[in-house]
Amino acid sequence: PMEKTVIRTEAAPAPFQGAPYNQAIVVGELVFVAGQLGLEPGDTAVAGNIGEQTERALANLAAILEAAGSSMDKLVKTSVFLADLDDFQGMNDVYTTKVGDRPPARSTFQVARLPSGALVEIEAVAHL
């Protein structure tokens, strides 16, 4: 059976309120990254508009991918969760600048609520 390797970096927030999950897991050639909020490492409160939160969430995602030996240009699938689908354009404006010229497959959802009152959460799968 394939081993799963836990990824942990101080360059991104630790699991939310000590919840039982990891920032990322590597299995085989794939990296599965937990949903990232627009939180600075060490912070518990989310601040800023949709663009600022998307920027920070993607910076957290990039830091975790780097710790795993991957990178944003190796993303294969993302899921974007929005508190309000009206923020789609604001999220997309920032997202577009971060995912390269061959963006991953993506799903975008409006959800009832996100942790810490966040406007956006982004999870991802990438390859090594």
N, CA and C atoms as an extended XYZ file, in Angstrom:
384
Properties=species:S:1:pos:R:3:atomname:S:1:resname:S:1:resid:I:1 pbc="F F F"
N         0.829       -1.203        0.000 N   PRO     1
C         0.000        0.000        0.000 CA  PRO     1
C         0.870        1.263        0.000 C   PRO     1
N         0.343        2.321       -0.621 N   MET     2
C         1.073        3.582       -0.667 CA  MET     2
C         1.081        4.246        0.699 C   MET     2
N         2.236        4.794        1.038 N   GLU     3
C         2.367        5.540        2.285 CA  GLU     3
C         1.758        6.919        2.120 C   GLU     3
N         1.207        7.460        3.204 N   LYS     4
C         0.783        8.853        3.164 CA  LYS     4
C         1.713        9.658        4.049 C   LYS     4
N         2.162       10.771        3.509 N   THR     5
C         3.111       11.635        4.191 CA  THR     5
C         2.416       12.929        4.587 C   THR     5
N         2.536       13.292        5.856 N   VAL     6
C         1.938       14.519        6.371 CA  VAL     6
C         2.855       15.695        6.051 C   VAL     6
N         2.271       16.774        5.546 N   ILE     7
C         3.005       18.004        5.253 CA  ILE     7
C         2.631       19.053        6.293 C   ILE     7
N         3.657       19.729        6.836 N   ARG     8
C         3.426       20.775        7.838 CA  ARG     8
C         4.428       21.892        7.614 C   ARG     8
N         3.938       23.118        7.469 N   THR     9
C         4.808       24.281        7.345 CA  THR     9
C         4.305       25.403        8.241 C   THR     9
N         5.236       26.138        8.824 N   GLU    10
C         4.886       27.301        9.639 CA  GLU    10
C         4.506       28.490        8.759 C   GLU    10
N         4.727       28.371        7.436 N   ALA    11
C         4.441       29.465        6.499 CA  ALA    11
C         2.960       29.562        6.143 C   ALA    11
N         2.159       28.669        6.724 N   ALA    12
C         0.704       28.680        6.510 CA  ALA    12
C         0.041       28.350        7.847 C   ALA    12
N        -1.234       28.730        8.009 N   PRO    13
C        -1.911       28.475        9.286 CA  PRO    13
C        -1.969       26.986        9.641 C   PRO    13
N        -1.866       26.712       10.916 N   ALA    14
C        -2.026       25.355       11.428 CA  ALA    14
C        -3.495       24.948       11.295 C   ALA    14
N        -3.797       23.646       11.422 N   PRO    15
C        -5.200       23.228       11.381 CA  PRO    15
C        -6.078       24.067       12.312 C   PRO    15
N        -7.239       24.422       11.817 N   PHE    16
C        -8.153       25.338       12.473 CA  PHE    16
C        -8.543       24.847       13.862 C   PHE    16
N        -8.245       25.639       14.874 N   GLN    17
C        -8.581       25.337       16.267 CA  GLN    17
C        -8.193       23.919       16.666 C   GLN    17
N        -7.048       23.465       16.153 N   GLY    18
C        -6.552       22.135       16.510 CA  GLY    18
C        -7.389       20.987       15.979 C   GLY    18
N        -8.188       21.242       14.950 N   ALA    19
C        -9.056       20.207       14.374 CA  ALA    19
C        -8.227       19.037       13.827 C   ALA    19
N        -8.825       17.852       13.742 N   PRO    20
C        -8.084       16.653       13.337 CA  PRO    20
C        -7.898       16.530       11.821 C   PRO    20
N        -7.070       17.400       11.268 N   TYR    21
C        -6.689       17.296        9.861 CA  TYR    21
C        -5.296       17.880        9.709 C   TYR    21
N        -4.674       17.652        8.562 N   ASN    22
C        -3.347       18.186        8.274 CA  ASN    22
C        -3.431       19.209        7.149 C   ASN    22
N        -2.398       20.039        7.054 N   GLN    23
C        -2.352       21.029        5.980 CA  GLN    23
C        -2.390       20.330        4.626 C   GLN    23
N        -1.666       19.237        4.512 N   ALA    24
C        -1.656       18.477        3.254 CA  ALA    24
C        -1.182       17.057        3.520 C   ALA    24
N        -1.528       16.194        2.582 N   ILE    25
C        -1.089       14.798        2.590 CA  ILE    25
C        -0.553       14.489        1.195 C   ILE    25
N         0.608       13.857        1.157 N   VAL    26
C         1.161       13.372       -0.108 CA  VAL    26
C         0.940       11.869       -0.166 C   VAL    26
N         0.382       11.411       -1.284 N   VAL    27
C         0.233        9.984       -1.552 CA  VAL    27
C         0.697        9.762       -2.981 C   VAL    27
N         1.671        8.901       -3.158 N   GLY    28
C         2.204        8.683       -4.501 CA  GLY    28
C         2.747        9.993       -5.053 C   GLY    28
N         2.272       10.386       -6.226 N   GLU    29
C         2.741       11.607       -6.878 CA  GLU    29
C         1.778       12.774       -6.679 C   GLU    29
N         0.786       12.606       -5.798 N   LEU    30
C        -0.222       13.647       -5.605 CA  LEU    30
C        -0.142       14.285       -4.223 C   LEU    30
N        -0.452       15.572       -4.184 N   VAL    31
C        -0.515       16.337       -2.947 CA  VAL    31
C        -1.955       16.817       -2.784 C   VAL    31
N        -2.571       16.480       -1.657 N   PHE    32
C        -3.944       16.904       -1.351 CA  PHE    32
C        -3.860       17.974       -0.270 C   PHE    32
N        -4.246       19.206       -0.617 N   VAL    33
C        -4.121       20.332        0.318 CA  VAL    33
C        -5.485       20.664        0.906 C   VAL    33
N        -5.529       20.752        2.237 N   ALA    34
C        -6.759       21.111        2.947 CA  ALA    34
C        -7.190       22.522        2.554 C   ALA    34
N        -8.467       22.795        2.745 N   GLY    35
C        -9.008       24.114        2.440 CA  GLY    35
C        -8.267       25.212        3.184 C   GLY    35
N        -7.885       26.244        2.450 N   GLN    36
C        -7.144       27.369        3.017 CA  GLN    36
C        -8.006       28.621        3.026 C   GLN    36
N        -7.987       29.314        4.159 N   LEU    37
C        -8.699       30.580        4.308 CA  LEU    37
C        -7.723       31.733        4.103 C   LEU    37
N        -8.256       32.934        4.061 N   GLY    38
C        -7.434       34.135        3.975 CA  GLY    38
C        -6.896       34.534        5.333 C   GLY    38
N        -6.250       33.611        6.022 N   LEU    39
C        -5.683       33.836        7.354 CA  LEU    39
C        -4.173       33.943        7.264 C   LEU    39
N        -3.604       34.895        7.998 N   GLU    40
C        -2.154       34.930        8.168 CA  GLU    40
C        -1.792       33.810        9.141 C   GLU    40
N        -0.631       33.166        8.974 N   PRO    41
C        -0.218       32.156        9.954 CA  PRO    41
C        -0.230       32.751       11.365 C   PRO    41
N        -0.833       32.041       12.291 N   GLY    42
C        -0.898       32.498       13.671 CA  GLY    42
C        -2.136       33.317       14.001 C   GLY    42
N        -2.824       33.826       12.979 N   ASP    43
C        -4.046       34.605       13.216 CA  ASP    43
C        -5.249       33.687       13.390 C   ASP    43
N        -6.259       34.181       14.078 N   THR    44
C        -7.500       33.420       14.215 CA  THR    44
C        -8.662       34.156       13.560 C   THR    44
N        -8.444       35.423       13.180 N   ALA    45
C        -9.512       36.207       12.556 CA  ALA    45
C        -9.150       36.523       11.113 C   ALA    45
N       -10.143       36.422       10.248 N   VAL    46
C        -9.982       36.724        8.829 CA  VAL    46
C       -10.312       38.198        8.627 C   VAL    46
N        -9.489       38.884        7.832 N   ALA    47
C        -9.747       40.294        7.553 CA  ALA    47
C        -9.598       40.554        6.064 C   ALA    47
N       -10.209       41.638        5.599 N   GLY    48
C       -10.024       42.051        4.212 CA  GLY    48
C       -11.195       41.694        3.318 C   GLY    48
N       -11.152       42.244        2.118 N   ASN    49
C       -12.200       41.997        1.122 CA  ASN    49
C       -11.928       40.679        0.393 C   ASN    49
N       -12.766       40.353       -0.559 N   ILE    50
C       -12.636       39.069       -1.264 CA  ILE    50
C       -11.288       38.947       -1.972 C   ILE    50
N       -10.810       40.027       -2.556 N   GLY    51
C        -9.518       39.983       -3.240 CA  GLY    51
C        -8.375       39.702       -2.277 C   GLY    51
N        -8.376       40.409       -1.139 N   GLU    52
C        -7.319       40.225       -0.137 CA  GLU    52
C        -7.369       38.831        0.471 C   GLU    52
N        -8.564       38.334        0.741 N   GLN    53
C        -8.688       36.987        1.319 CA  GLN    53
C        -8.266       35.915        0.312 C   GLN    53
N        -8.617       36.103       -0.958 N   THR    54
C        -8.214       35.143       -1.994 CA  THR    54
C        -6.698       35.130       -2.126 C   THR    54
N        -6.096       36.317       -2.129 N   GLU    55
C        -4.632       36.450       -2.223 CA  GLU    55
C        -3.951       35.675       -1.095 C   GLU    55
N        -4.427       35.842        0.131 N   ARG    56
C        -3.834       35.182        1.294 CA  ARG    56
C        -4.082       33.671        1.261 C   ARG    56
N        -5.298       33.254        0.907 N   ALA    57
C        -5.598       31.820        0.823 CA  ALA    57
C        -4.679       31.140       -0.190 C   ALA    57
N        -4.458       31.791       -1.329 N   LEU    58
C        -3.588       31.216       -2.358 CA  LEU    58
C        -2.121       31.255       -1.933 C   LEU    58
N        -1.718       32.252       -1.153 N   ALA    59
C        -0.348       32.289       -0.616 CA  ALA    59
C        -0.148       31.130        0.354 C   ALA    59
N        -1.151       30.854        1.183 N   ASN    60
C        -1.086       29.707        2.098 CA  ASN    60
C        -0.984       28.411        1.305 C   ASN    60
N        -1.807       28.293        0.275 N   LEU    61
C        -1.793       27.109       -0.589 CA  LEU    61
C        -0.411       26.930       -1.217 C   LEU    61
N         0.157       28.006       -1.734 N   ALA    62
C         1.476       27.951       -2.375 CA  ALA    62
C         2.557       27.523       -1.379 C   ALA    62
N         2.499       28.035       -0.148 N   ALA    63
C         3.494       27.685        0.875 CA  ALA    63
C         3.421       26.199        1.214 C   ALA    63
N         2.216       25.684        1.300 N   ILE    64
C         2.032       24.254        1.614 CA  ILE    64
C         2.510       23.388        0.456 C   ILE    64
N         2.171       23.778       -0.772 N   LEU    65
C         2.641       23.030       -1.950 CA  LEU    65
C         4.166       23.009       -2.000 C   LEU    65
N         4.784       24.158       -1.723 N   GLU    66
C         6.241       24.239       -1.720 CA  GLU    66
C         6.829       23.304       -0.666 C   GLU    66
N         6.232       23.279        0.518 N   ALA    67
C         6.707       22.394        1.590 CA  ALA    67
C         6.596       20.924        1.183 C   ALA    67
N         5.647       20.627        0.301 N   ALA    68
C         5.440       19.252       -0.167 CA  ALA    68
C         6.332       18.900       -1.356 C   ALA    68
N         7.032       19.900       -1.898 N   GLY    69
C         7.864       19.659       -3.071 CA  GLY    69
C         7.125       19.876       -4.371 C   GLY    69
N         6.024       20.606       -4.320 N   SER    70
C         5.229       20.899       -5.512 CA  SER    70
C         5.165       22.415       -5.686 C   SER    70
N         4.227       22.889       -6.496 N   SER    71
C         4.093       24.329       -6.715 CA  SER    71
C         2.750       24.636       -7.379 C   SER    71
N         2.431       25.921       -7.440 N   MET    72
C         1.153       26.348       -8.018 CA  MET    72
C         1.009       25.926       -9.481 C   MET    72
N         2.102       25.846      -10.222 N   ASP    73
C         1.985       25.458      -11.636 CA  ASP    73
C         1.760       23.958      -11.805 C   ASP    73
N         1.762       23.221      -10.680 N   LYS    74
C         1.496       21.778      -10.729 CA  LYS    74
C         0.108       21.430      -10.189 C   LYS    74
N        -0.725       22.461       -9.982 N   LEU    75
C        -2.111       22.219       -9.555 CA  LEU    75
C        -2.856       21.452      -10.634 C   LEU    75
N        -3.646       20.463      -10.220 N   VAL    76
C        -4.483       19.753      -11.180 CA  VAL    76
C        -5.972       19.982      -10.928 C   VAL    76
N        -6.356       20.290       -9.672 N   LYS    77
C        -7.772       20.503       -9.345 CA  LYS    77
C        -7.869       21.407       -8.131 C   LYS    77
N        -8.744       22.392       -8.212 N   THR    78
C        -9.047       23.204       -7.039 CA  THR    78
C       -10.555       23.210       -6.818 C   THR    78
N       -10.926       23.412       -5.573 N   SER    79
C       -12.323       23.661       -5.213 CA  SER    79
C       -12.338       24.980       -4.458 C   SER    79
N       -13.195       25.888       -4.915 N   VAL    80
C       -13.306       27.214       -4.299 CA  VAL    80
C       -14.678       27.319       -3.656 C   VAL    80
N       -14.690       27.647       -2.379 N   PHE    81
C       -15.932       27.801       -1.627 CA  PHE    81
C       -16.104       29.279       -1.308 C   PHE    81
N       -17.214       29.850       -1.712 N   LEU    82
C       -17.504       31.264       -1.483 CA  LEU    82
C       -18.698       31.407       -0.559 C   LEU    82
N       -18.624       32.355        0.376 N   ALA    83
C       -19.776       32.658        1.224 CA  ALA    83
C       -20.868       33.330        0.396 C   ALA    83
N       -20.476       34.004       -0.689 N   ASP    84
C       -21.428       34.721       -1.549 CA  ASP    84
C       -20.949       34.630       -2.990 C   ASP    84
N       -21.722       33.981       -3.849 N   LEU    85
C       -21.344       33.805       -5.248 CA  LEU    85
C       -21.184       35.150       -5.966 C   LEU    85
N       -21.727       36.225       -5.401 N   ASP    86
C       -21.508       37.557       -5.970 CA  ASP    86
C       -20.036       37.969       -5.878 C   ASP    86
N       -19.248       37.272       -5.053 N   ASP    87
C       -17.814       37.541       -4.948 CA  ASP    87
C       -17.000       36.781       -5.994 C   ASP    87
N       -17.677       36.062       -6.889 N   PHE    88
C       -16.976       35.238       -7.883 CA  PHE    88
C       -15.955       36.058       -8.671 C   PHE    88
N       -16.343       37.194       -9.196 N   GLN    89
C       -15.437       37.989      -10.031 CA  GLN    89
C       -14.238       38.495       -9.245 C   GLN    89
N       -14.486       38.972       -8.019 N   GLY    90
C       -13.384       39.443       -7.180 CA  GLY    90
C       -12.391       38.337       -6.862 C   GLY    90
N       -12.900       37.133       -6.584 N   MET    91
C       -12.041       35.973       -6.349 CA  MET    91
C       -11.291       35.629       -7.622 C   MET    91
N       -12.010       35.573       -8.735 N   ASN    92
C       -11.435       35.137      -10.003 CA  ASN    92
C       -10.348       36.090      -10.497 C   ASN    92
N       -10.521       37.382      -10.246 N   ASP    93
C        -9.518       38.369      -10.674 CA  ASP    93
C        -8.160       38.061      -10.051 C   ASP    93
N        -8.134       37.679       -8.775 N   VAL    94
C        -6.886       37.341       -8.088 CA  VAL    94
C        -6.443       35.935       -8.484 C   VAL    94
N        -7.359       34.982       -8.463 N   TYR    95
C        -7.067       33.581       -8.781 CA  TYR    95
C        -6.348       33.461      -10.127 C   TYR    95
N        -6.859       34.187      -11.124 N   THR    96
C        -6.301       34.145      -12.477 CA  THR    96
C        -4.815       34.491      -12.495 C   THR    96
N        -4.393       35.409      -11.635 N   THR    97
C        -2.987       35.852      -11.625 CA  THR    97
C        -2.066       34.851      -10.936 C   THR    97
N        -2.626       33.853      -10.243 N   LYS    98
C        -1.811       32.943       -9.417 CA  LYS    98
C        -1.688       31.520       -9.953 C   LYS    98
N        -2.530       31.140      -10.910 N   VAL    99
C        -2.565       29.730      -11.313 CA  VAL    99
C        -1.897       29.443      -12.663 C   VAL    99
N        -1.232       30.446      -13.228 N   GLY   100
C        -0.453       30.208      -14.439 CA  GLY   100
C        -1.291       30.146      -15.708 C   GLY   100
N        -0.611       29.842      -16.804 N   ASP   101
C        -1.275       29.856      -18.112 CA  ASP   101
C        -1.959       28.532      -18.438 C   ASP   101
N        -1.786       27.528      -17.574 N   ARG   102
C        -2.499       26.256      -17.718 CA  ARG   102
C        -3.201       25.970      -16.404 C   ARG   102
N        -4.281       26.725      -16.119 N   PRO   103
C        -4.943       26.586      -14.824 CA  PRO   103
C        -5.522       25.185      -14.617 C   PRO   103
N        -5.687       24.807      -13.339 N   PRO   104
C        -6.240       23.490      -13.033 CA  PRO   104
C        -7.732       23.412      -13.325 C   PRO   104
N        -8.252       22.206      -13.307 N   ALA   105
C        -9.708       22.033      -13.283 CA  ALA   105
C       -10.193       22.679      -11.987 C   ALA   105
N       -11.434       23.190      -11.997 N   ARG   106
C       -11.912       23.890      -10.798 CA  ARG   106
C       -13.415       23.738      -10.655 C   ARG   106
N       -13.853       23.653       -9.403 N   SER   107
C       -15.265       23.757       -9.054 CA  SER   107
C       -15.398       24.945       -8.126 C   SER   107
N       -16.487       25.698       -8.260 N   THR   108
C       -16.734       26.834       -7.366 CA  THR   108
C       -18.139       26.704       -6.810 C   THR   108
N       -18.255       26.858       -5.498 N   PHE   109
C       -19.535       26.680       -4.813 CA  PHE   109
C       -19.834       27.877       -3.921 C   PHE   109
N       -21.102       28.204       -3.778 N   GLN   110
C       -21.518       29.079       -2.684 CA  GLN   110
C       -21.935       28.165       -1.546 C   GLN   110
N       -21.427       28.449       -0.348 N   VAL   111
C       -21.741       27.636        0.826 CA  VAL   111
C       -22.412       28.512        1.885 C   VAL   111
N       -23.113       27.886        2.799 N   ALA   112
C       -23.866       28.634        3.808 CA  ALA   112
C       -22.960       29.431        4.736 C   ALA   112
N       -21.796       28.853        5.072 N   ARG   113
C       -20.931       29.511        6.045 CA  ARG   113
C       -19.530       28.925        5.972 C   ARG   113
N       -18.520       29.760        6.227 N   LEU   114
C       -17.132       29.309        6.280 CA  LEU   114
C       -16.550       29.637        7.657 C   LEU   114
N       -15.516       28.904        8.088 N   PRO   115
C       -14.909       29.183        9.392 CA  PRO   115
C       -14.435       30.631        9.510 C   PRO   115
N       -14.504       31.178       10.700 N   SER   116
C       -14.011       32.530       11.007 CA  SER   116
C       -14.715       33.633       10.220 C   SER   116
N       -15.875       33.336        9.661 N   GLY   117
C       -16.572       34.344        8.864 CA  GLY   117
C       -15.869       34.648        7.557 C   GLY   117
N       -15.028       33.718        7.094 N   ALA   118
C       -14.267       33.922        5.856 CA  ALA   118
C       -15.202       34.077        4.663 C   ALA   118
N       -14.711       34.790        3.654 N   LEU   119
C       -15.447       34.965        2.398 CA  LEU   119
C       -15.111       33.886        1.390 C   LEU   119
N       -13.929       33.256        1.540 N   VAL   120
C       -13.466       32.270        0.571 CA  VAL   120
C       -12.595       31.216        1.264 C   VAL   120
N       -12.682       29.983        0.754 N   GLU   121
C       -11.811       28.884        1.163 CA  GLU   121
C       -11.448       28.132       -0.102 C   GLU   121
N       -10.172       27.741       -0.235 N   ILE   122
C        -9.719       27.065       -1.447 CA  ILE   122
C        -8.933       25.823       -1.061 C   ILE   122
N        -9.356       24.667       -1.617 N   GLU   123
C        -8.607       23.421       -1.426 CA  GLU   123
C        -8.063       22.982       -2.785 C   GLU   123
N        -7.080       22.084       -2.756 N   ALA   124
C        -6.434       21.749       -4.031 CA  ALA   124
C        -5.817       20.361       -4.027 C   ALA   124
N        -5.618       19.870       -5.261 N   VAL   125
C        -4.833       18.680       -5.514 CA  VAL   125
C        -3.777       19.091       -6.545 C   VAL   125
N        -2.535       18.695       -6.290 N   ALA   126
C        -1.443       19.002       -7.221 CA  ALA   126
C        -0.588       17.745       -7.379 C   ALA   126
N         0.303       17.766       -8.370 N   HIS   127
C         1.241       16.647       -8.505 CA  HIS   127
C         2.633       17.110       -8.089 C   HIS   127
N         3.493       16.157       -7.807 N   LEU   128
C         4.860       16.491       -7.388 CA  LEU   128
C         5.729       16.815       -8.592 C   LEU   128
